[in-house]
CSV table of C-alpha atoms and ligand atoms in Angstrom, one decimal:
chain,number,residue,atom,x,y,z
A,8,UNK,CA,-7.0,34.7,47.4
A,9,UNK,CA,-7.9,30.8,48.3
A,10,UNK,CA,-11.5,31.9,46.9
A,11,UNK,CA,-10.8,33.9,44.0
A,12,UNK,CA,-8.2,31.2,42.4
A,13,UNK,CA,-10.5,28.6,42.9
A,14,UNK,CA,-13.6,30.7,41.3
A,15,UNK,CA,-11.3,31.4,38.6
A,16,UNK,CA,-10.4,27.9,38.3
A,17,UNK,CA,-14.1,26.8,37.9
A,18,UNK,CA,-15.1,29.4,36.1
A,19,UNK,CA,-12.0,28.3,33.6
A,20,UNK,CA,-13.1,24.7,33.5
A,21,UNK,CA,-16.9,25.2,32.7
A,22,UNK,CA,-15.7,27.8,29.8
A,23,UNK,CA,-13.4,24.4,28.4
A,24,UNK,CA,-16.2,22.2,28.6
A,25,UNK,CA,-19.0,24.9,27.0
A,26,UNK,CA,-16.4,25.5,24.4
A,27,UNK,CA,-15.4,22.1,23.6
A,28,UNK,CA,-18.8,21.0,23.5
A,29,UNK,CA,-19.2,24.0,21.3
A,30,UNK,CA,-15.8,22.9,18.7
A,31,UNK,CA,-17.1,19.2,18.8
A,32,UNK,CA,-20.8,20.5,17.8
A,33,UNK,CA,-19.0,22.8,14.7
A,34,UNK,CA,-16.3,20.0,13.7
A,35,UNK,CA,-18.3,16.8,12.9
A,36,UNK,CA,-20.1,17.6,10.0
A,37,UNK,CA,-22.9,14.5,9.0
A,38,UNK,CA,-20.9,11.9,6.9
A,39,UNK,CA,-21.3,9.0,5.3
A,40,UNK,CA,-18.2,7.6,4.6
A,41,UNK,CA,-18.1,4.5,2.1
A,42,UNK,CA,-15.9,1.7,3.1
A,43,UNK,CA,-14.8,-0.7,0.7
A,44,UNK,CA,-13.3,-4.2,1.1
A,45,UNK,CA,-12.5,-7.6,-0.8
A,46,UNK,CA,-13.3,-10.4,1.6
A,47,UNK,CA,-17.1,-11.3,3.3
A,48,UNK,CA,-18.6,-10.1,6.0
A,49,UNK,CA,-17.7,-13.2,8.2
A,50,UNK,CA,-13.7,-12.5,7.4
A,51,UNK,CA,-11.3,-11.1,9.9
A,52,UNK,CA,-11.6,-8.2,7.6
A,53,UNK,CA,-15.2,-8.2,8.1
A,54,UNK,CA,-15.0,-8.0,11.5
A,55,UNK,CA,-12.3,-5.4,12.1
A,56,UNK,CA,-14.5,-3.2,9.3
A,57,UNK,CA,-17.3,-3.6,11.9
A,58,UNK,CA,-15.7,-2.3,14.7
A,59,UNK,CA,-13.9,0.8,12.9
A,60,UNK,CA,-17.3,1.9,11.5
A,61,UNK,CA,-18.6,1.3,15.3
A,62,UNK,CA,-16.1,3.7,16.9
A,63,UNK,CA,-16.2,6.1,14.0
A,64,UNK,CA,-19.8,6.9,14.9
A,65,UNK,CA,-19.0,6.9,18.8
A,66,UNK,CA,-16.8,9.0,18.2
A,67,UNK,CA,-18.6,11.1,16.4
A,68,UNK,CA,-21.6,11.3,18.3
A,69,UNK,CA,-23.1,9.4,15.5
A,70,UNK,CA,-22.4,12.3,12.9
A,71,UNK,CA,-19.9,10.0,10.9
A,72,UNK,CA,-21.5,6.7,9.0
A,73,UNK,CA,-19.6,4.4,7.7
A,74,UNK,CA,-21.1,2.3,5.2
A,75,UNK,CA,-19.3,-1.0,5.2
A,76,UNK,CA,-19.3,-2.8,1.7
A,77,UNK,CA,-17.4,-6.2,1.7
A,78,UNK,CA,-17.0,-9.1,-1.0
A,79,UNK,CA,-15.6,-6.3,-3.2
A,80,UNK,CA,-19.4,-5.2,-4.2
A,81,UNK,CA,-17.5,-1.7,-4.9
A,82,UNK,CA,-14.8,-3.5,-7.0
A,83,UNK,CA,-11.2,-5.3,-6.6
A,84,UNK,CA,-8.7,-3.9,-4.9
A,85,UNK,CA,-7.4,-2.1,-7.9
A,86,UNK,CA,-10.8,-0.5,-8.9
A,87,UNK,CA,-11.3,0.7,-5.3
A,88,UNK,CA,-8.0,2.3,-5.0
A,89,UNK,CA,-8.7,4.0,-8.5
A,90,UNK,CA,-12.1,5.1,-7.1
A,91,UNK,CA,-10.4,6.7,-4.1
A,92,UNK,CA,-7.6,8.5,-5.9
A,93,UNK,CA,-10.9,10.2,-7.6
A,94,UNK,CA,-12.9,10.4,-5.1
A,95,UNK,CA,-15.7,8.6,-5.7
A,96,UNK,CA,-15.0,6.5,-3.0
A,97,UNK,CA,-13.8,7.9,0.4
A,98,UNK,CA,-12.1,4.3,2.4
A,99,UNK,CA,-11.2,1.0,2.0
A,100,UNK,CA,-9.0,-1.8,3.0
A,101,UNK,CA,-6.5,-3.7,0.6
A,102,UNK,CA,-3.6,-5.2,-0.1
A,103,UNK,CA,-0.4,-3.5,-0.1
A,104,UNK,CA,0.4,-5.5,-3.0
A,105,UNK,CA,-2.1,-3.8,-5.4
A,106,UNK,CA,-0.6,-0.7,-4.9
A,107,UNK,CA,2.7,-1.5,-6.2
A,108,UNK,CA,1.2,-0.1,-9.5
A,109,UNK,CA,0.7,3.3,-7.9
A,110,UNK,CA,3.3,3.6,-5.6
A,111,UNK,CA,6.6,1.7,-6.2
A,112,UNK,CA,7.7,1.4,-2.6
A,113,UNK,CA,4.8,-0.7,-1.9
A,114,UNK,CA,6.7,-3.6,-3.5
A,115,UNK,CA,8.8,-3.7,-0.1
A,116,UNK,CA,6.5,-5.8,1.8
A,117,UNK,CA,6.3,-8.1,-0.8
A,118,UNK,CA,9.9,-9.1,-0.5
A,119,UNK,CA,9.7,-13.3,0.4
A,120,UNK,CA,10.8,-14.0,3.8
A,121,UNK,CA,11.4,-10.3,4.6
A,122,UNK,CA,9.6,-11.5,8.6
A,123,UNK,CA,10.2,-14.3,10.6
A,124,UNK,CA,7.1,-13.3,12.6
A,125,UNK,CA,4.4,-11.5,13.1
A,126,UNK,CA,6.0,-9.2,16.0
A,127,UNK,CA,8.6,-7.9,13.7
A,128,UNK,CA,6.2,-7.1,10.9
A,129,UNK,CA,4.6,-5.2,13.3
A,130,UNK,CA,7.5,-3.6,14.8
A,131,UNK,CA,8.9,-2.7,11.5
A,132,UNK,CA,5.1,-1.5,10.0
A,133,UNK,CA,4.0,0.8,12.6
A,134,UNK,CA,7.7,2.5,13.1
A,135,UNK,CA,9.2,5.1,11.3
A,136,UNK,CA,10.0,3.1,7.4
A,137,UNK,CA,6.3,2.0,7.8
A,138,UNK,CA,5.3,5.0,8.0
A,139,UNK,CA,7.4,6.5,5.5
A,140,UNK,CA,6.1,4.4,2.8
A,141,UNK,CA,2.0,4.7,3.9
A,142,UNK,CA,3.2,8.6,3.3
A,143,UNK,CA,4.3,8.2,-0.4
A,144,UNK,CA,0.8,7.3,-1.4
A,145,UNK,CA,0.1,11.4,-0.3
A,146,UNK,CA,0.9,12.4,-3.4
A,147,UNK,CA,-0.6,9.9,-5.6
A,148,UNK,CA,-4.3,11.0,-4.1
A,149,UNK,CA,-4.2,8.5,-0.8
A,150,UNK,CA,-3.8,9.0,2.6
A,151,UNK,CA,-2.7,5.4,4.2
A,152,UNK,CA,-3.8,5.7,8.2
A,153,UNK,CA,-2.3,2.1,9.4
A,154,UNK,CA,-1.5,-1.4,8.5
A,155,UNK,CA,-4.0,-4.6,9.5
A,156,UNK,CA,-2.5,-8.0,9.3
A,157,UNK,CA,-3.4,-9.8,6.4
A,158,UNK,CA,-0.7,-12.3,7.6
A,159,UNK,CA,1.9,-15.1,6.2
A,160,UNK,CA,0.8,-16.7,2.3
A,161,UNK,CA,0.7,-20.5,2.3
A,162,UNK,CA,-0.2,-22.2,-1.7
A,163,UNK,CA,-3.3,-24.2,-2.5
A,164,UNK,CA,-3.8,-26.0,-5.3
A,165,UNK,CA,-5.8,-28.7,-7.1
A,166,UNK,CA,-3.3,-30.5,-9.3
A,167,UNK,CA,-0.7,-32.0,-6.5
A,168,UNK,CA,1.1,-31.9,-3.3
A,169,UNK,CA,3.9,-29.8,-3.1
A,170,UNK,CA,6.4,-31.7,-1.7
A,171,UNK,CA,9.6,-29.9,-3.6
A,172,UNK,CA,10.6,-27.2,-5.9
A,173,UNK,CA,9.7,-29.5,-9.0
A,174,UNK,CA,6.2,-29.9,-7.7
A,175,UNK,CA,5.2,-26.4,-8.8
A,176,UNK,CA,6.3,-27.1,-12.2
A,177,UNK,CA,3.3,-26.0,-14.5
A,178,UNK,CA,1.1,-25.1,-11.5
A,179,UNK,CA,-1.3,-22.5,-13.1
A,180,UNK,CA,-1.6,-19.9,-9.9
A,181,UNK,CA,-2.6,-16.8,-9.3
A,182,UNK,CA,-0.8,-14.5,-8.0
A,183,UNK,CA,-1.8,-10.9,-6.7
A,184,UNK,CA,-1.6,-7.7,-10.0
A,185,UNK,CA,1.7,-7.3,-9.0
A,186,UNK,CA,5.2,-8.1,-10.5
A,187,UNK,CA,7.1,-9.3,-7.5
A,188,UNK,CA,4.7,-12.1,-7.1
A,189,UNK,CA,4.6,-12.2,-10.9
A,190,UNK,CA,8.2,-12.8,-11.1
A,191,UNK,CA,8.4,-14.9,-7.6
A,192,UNK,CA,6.4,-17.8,-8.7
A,193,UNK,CA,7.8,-17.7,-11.9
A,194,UNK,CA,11.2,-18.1,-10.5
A,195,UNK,CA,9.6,-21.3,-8.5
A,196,UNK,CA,8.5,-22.5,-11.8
A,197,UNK,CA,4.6,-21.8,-11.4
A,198,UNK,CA,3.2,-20.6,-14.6
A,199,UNK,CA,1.8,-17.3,-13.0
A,200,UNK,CA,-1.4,-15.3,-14.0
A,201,UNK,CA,-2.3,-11.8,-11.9
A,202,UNK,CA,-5.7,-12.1,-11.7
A,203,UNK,CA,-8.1,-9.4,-8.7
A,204,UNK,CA,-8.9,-11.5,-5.4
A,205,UNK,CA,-12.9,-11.1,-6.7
A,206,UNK,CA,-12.4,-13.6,-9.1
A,207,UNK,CA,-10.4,-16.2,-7.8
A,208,UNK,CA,-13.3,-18.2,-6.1
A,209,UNK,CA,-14.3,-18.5,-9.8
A,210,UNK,CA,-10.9,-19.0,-11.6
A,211,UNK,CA,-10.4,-21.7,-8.9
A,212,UNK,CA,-13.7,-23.4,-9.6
A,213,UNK,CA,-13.7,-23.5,-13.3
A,214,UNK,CA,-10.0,-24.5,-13.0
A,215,UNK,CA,-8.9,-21.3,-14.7
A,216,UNK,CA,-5.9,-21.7,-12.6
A,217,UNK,CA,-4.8,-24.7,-10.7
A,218,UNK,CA,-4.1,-22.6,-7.4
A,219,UNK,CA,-3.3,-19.8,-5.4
A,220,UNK,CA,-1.6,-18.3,-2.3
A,221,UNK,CA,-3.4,-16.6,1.4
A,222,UNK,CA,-3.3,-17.0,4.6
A,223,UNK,CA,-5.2,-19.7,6.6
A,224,UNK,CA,-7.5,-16.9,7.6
A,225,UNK,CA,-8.5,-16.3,3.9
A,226,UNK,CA,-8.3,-20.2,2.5
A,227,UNK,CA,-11.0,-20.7,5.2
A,228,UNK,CA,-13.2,-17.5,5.3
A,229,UNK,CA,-13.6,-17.4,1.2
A,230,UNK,CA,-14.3,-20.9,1.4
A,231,UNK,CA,-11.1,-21.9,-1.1
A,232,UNK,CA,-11.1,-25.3,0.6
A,233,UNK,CA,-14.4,-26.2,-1.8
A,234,UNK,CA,-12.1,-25.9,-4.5
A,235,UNK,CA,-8.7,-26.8,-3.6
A,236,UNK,CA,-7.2,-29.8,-2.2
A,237,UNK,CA,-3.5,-29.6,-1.4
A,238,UNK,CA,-2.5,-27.3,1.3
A,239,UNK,CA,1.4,-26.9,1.6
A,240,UNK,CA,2.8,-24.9,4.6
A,241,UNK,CA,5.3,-22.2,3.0
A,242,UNK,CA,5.2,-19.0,4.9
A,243,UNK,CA,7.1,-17.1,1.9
A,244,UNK,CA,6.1,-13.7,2.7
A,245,UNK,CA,4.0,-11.3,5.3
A,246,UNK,CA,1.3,-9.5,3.4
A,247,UNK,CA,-0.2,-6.8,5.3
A,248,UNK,CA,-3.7,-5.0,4.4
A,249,UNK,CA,-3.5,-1.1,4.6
A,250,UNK,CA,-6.3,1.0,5.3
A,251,UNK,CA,-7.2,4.1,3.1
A,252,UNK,CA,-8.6,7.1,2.2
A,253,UNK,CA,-9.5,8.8,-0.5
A,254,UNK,CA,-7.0,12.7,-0.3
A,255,UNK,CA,-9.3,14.6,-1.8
A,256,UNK,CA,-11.7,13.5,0.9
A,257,UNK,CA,-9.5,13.5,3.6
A,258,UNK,CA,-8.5,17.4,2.7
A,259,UNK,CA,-12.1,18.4,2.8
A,260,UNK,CA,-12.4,16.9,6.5
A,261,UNK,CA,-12.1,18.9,9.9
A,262,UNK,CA,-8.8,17.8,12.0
A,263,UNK,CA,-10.8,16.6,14.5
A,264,UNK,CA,-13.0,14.1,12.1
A,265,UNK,CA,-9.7,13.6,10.8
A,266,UNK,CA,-8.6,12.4,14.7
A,267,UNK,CA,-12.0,10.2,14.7
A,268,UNK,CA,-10.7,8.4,11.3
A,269,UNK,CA,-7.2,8.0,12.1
A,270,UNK,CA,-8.5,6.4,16.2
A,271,UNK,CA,-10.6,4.1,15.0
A,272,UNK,CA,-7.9,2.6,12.3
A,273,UNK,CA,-5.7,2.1,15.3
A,274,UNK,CA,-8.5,0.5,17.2
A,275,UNK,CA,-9.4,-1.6,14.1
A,276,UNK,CA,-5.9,-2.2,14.1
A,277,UNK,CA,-5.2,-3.5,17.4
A,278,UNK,CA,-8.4,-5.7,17.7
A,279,UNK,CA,-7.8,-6.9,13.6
A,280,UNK,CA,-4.1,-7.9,14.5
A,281,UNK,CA,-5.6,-9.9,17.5
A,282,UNK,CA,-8.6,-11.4,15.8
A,283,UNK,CA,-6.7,-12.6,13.1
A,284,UNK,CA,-3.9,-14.4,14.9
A,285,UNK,CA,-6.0,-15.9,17.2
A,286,UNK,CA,-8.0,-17.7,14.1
A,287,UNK,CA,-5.1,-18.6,12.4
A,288,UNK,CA,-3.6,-20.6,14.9
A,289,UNK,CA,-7.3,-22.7,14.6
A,290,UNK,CA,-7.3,-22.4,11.0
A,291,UNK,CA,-5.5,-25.0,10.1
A,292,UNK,CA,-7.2,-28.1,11.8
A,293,UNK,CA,-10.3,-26.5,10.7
A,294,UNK,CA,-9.3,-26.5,7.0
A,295,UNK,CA,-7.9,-30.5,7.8
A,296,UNK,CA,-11.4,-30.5,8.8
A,297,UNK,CA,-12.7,-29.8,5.3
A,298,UNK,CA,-10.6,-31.9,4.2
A,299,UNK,CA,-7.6,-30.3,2.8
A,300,UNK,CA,-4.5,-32.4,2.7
A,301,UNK,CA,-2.1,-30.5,4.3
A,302,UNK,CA,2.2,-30.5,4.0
A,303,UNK,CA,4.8,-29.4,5.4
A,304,UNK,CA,7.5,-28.3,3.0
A,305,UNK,CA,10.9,-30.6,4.5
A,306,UNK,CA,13.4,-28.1,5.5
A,307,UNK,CA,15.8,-29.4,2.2
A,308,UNK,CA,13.0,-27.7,0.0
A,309,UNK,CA,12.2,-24.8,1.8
A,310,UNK,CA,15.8,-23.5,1.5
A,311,UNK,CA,15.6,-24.1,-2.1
A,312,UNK,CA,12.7,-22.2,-2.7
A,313,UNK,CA,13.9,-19.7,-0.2
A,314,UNK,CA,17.1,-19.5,-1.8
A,315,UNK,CA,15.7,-19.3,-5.5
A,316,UNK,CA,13.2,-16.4,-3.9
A,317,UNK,CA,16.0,-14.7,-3.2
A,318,UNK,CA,16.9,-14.0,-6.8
A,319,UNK,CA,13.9,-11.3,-6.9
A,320,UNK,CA,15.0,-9.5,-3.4
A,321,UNK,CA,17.6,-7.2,-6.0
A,322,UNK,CA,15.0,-6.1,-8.4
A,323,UNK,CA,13.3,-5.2,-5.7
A,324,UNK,CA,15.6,-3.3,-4.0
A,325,UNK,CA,16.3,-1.5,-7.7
A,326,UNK,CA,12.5,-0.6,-7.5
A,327,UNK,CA,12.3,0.9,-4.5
A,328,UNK,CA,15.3,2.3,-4.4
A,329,UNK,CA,18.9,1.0,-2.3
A,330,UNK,CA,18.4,3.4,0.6
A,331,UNK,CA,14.4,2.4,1.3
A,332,UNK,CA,16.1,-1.3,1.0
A,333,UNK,CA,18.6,-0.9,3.2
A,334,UNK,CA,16.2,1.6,5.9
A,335,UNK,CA,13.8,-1.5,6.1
A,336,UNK,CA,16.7,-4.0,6.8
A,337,UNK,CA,17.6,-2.4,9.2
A,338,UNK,CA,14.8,-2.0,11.1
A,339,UNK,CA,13.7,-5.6,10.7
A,340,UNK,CA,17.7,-6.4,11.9
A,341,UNK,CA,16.7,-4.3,14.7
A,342,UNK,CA,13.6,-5.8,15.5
A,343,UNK,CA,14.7,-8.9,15.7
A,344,UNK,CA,17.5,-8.2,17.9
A,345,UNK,CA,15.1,-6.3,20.3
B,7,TK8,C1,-8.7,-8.9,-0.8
B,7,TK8,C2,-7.2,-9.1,-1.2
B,7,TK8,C3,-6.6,-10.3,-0.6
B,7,TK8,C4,-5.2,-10.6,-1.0
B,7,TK8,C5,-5.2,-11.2,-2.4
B,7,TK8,O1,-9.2,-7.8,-1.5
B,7,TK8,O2,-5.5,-10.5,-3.4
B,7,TK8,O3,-4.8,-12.4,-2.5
B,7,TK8,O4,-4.5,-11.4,-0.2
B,7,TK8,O5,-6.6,-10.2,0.8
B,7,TK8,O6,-6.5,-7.9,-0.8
């Protein structure tokens, strides 16, 4: 009996292997998967673009490419996303802002001072309201797999130190295409001009605009600190960077390429989250370095702009709707506590 069960249990495990082998030969089809994204190469979103494309082919057995295309050589945000929805494009990485346009929840993330940290935003983005809002995009033609940090906006600009409110008087910035930022630094008193992240290096240059707002990661990687001067510390909102792709691509995949696209994102997602905090915490003495001239905003001023900011949290909660408001206070409320 001994025998026979463990024939039969052998016999059992080499017909799994054959016919796994056999699912995993039938199921990745050869692919080459265009992957699109605004910053360079040598960006934390460079970087975390490398390693999804690497473990998409692992996985794969090297069926699935994917072509990497940074310093948005396939267009801004906005014209990938549009590429996507028609499928002319099958990934990329973005800004949740940009999508605002196409999917009204969006605007959540963009509410000022929503985190205190990066743990909550994380907490709150990978649970369930996370979640819940990457699955609105369905039916706009997107399929959001998970969210990368693109991390807390501090302001550059050329004119001035921020060292209150009245300081941003007249500041010509630009902001992301994107009415809560629209109507945020407007509220400040910034005269505010949506312009896509592929032109700002210019804009900046030329003095289009006077100045801006990213992370250390991104004042440092797309070199902003050639063309701006004053660097004031404002942590007035978490943007995170989602990673997409196109739903009429994603429909014609198998489940398990499917399971190789959504792995790697969380890989990607894990190591980006990582990689990016770890240079942001050197970014700052490294932009000092280049000579920025860097502020604090005194505690006096940061209420008042967090106070005035707080003006736009009800529009925003009348755009996405009082019960997506109230599900996402609640889980950062609970976040924090835990
Ligand atoms: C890059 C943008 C960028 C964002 C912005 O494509 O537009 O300022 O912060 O990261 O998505």
């Amino acid at each position: 009996m001994k025998t026979f069960r463990r024939t039969l249990l052998a016999a059992l495990s080499v017909a799994a292997i054959t016919c796994s082998f056999q699912v995993a030969a039938q199921d990745f089809k050869p692919r080459i998967i265009r992957f699109g994204y605004g910053l360079n190469e040598v960006s934390n979103q460079g970087r975390a673009t490398k390693l999804f494309a690497e473990e998409v082919e692992k996985a794969s057995g090297g069926k699935m490419k994917v072509r990497a295309i940074g310093a948005a050589a396939l267009g801004s945000d906005v014209q990938m996303q549009q590429a996507l929805i028609g499928g002319a494009q099958e990934m990329m990485v973005g800004s949740t802002a940009t999508l605002v346009g196409i999917t009204k929840e969006m605007a959540i993330w963009d509410t000022p001072f929503l985190f205190n940290n990066a743990k909550e935003a994380d907490v709150v983005l990978d649970g369930p309201v996370g979640q819940k809002v990457m699955d609105k995009l369905q039916e706009k033609g997107l399929v959001g797999l998970v969210y990368w940090e693109n991390g807390f906006r501090n302001l550059t600009n050329s004119k001035r130190p921020v060292n209150k409110l009245e300081d941003m008087d007249g500041i010509k910035l630009r902001v992301m295409q994107n009415n809560v930022f629209l109507d945020s630094f407007k509220t400040l008193g910034a005269n505010a001009v949506p312009l896509p992240f592929s032109e700002l290096f210019t804009a900046l240059e030329t003095k289009t605009v006077d100045g801006q707002e990213n992370p250390y990661n991104t004042i440092l990687s797309s070199k902003f600190y050639e063309v701006q001067k004053y660097l004031t510390v404002t942590n007035h909102v978490y943007s995170p960077w989602i990673v997409l792709v196109s739903k009429k691509y994603w429909d014609g995949l198998s489940t398990a390429e499917q399971k190789v696209l959504l792995d790697a994102a969380k890989k990607s997602r894990d190591f980006e989250r990582q990689d990016t905090r770890a240079e942001a915490d050197k970014a700052l003495a490294d932009l000092k370095g280049k000579g920025m001239q860097v502020n604090e905003l005194p505690a006096a001023e940061a209420n008042r702009m967090r106070e005035k900011l707080s003006a736009v949290n009800a529009s925003i909660a009348a755009n996405v709707g009082e019960s997506l408001w109230k599900d996402v206070q609640g889980a950062v409320a609970q976040a924090r506590a835990g």
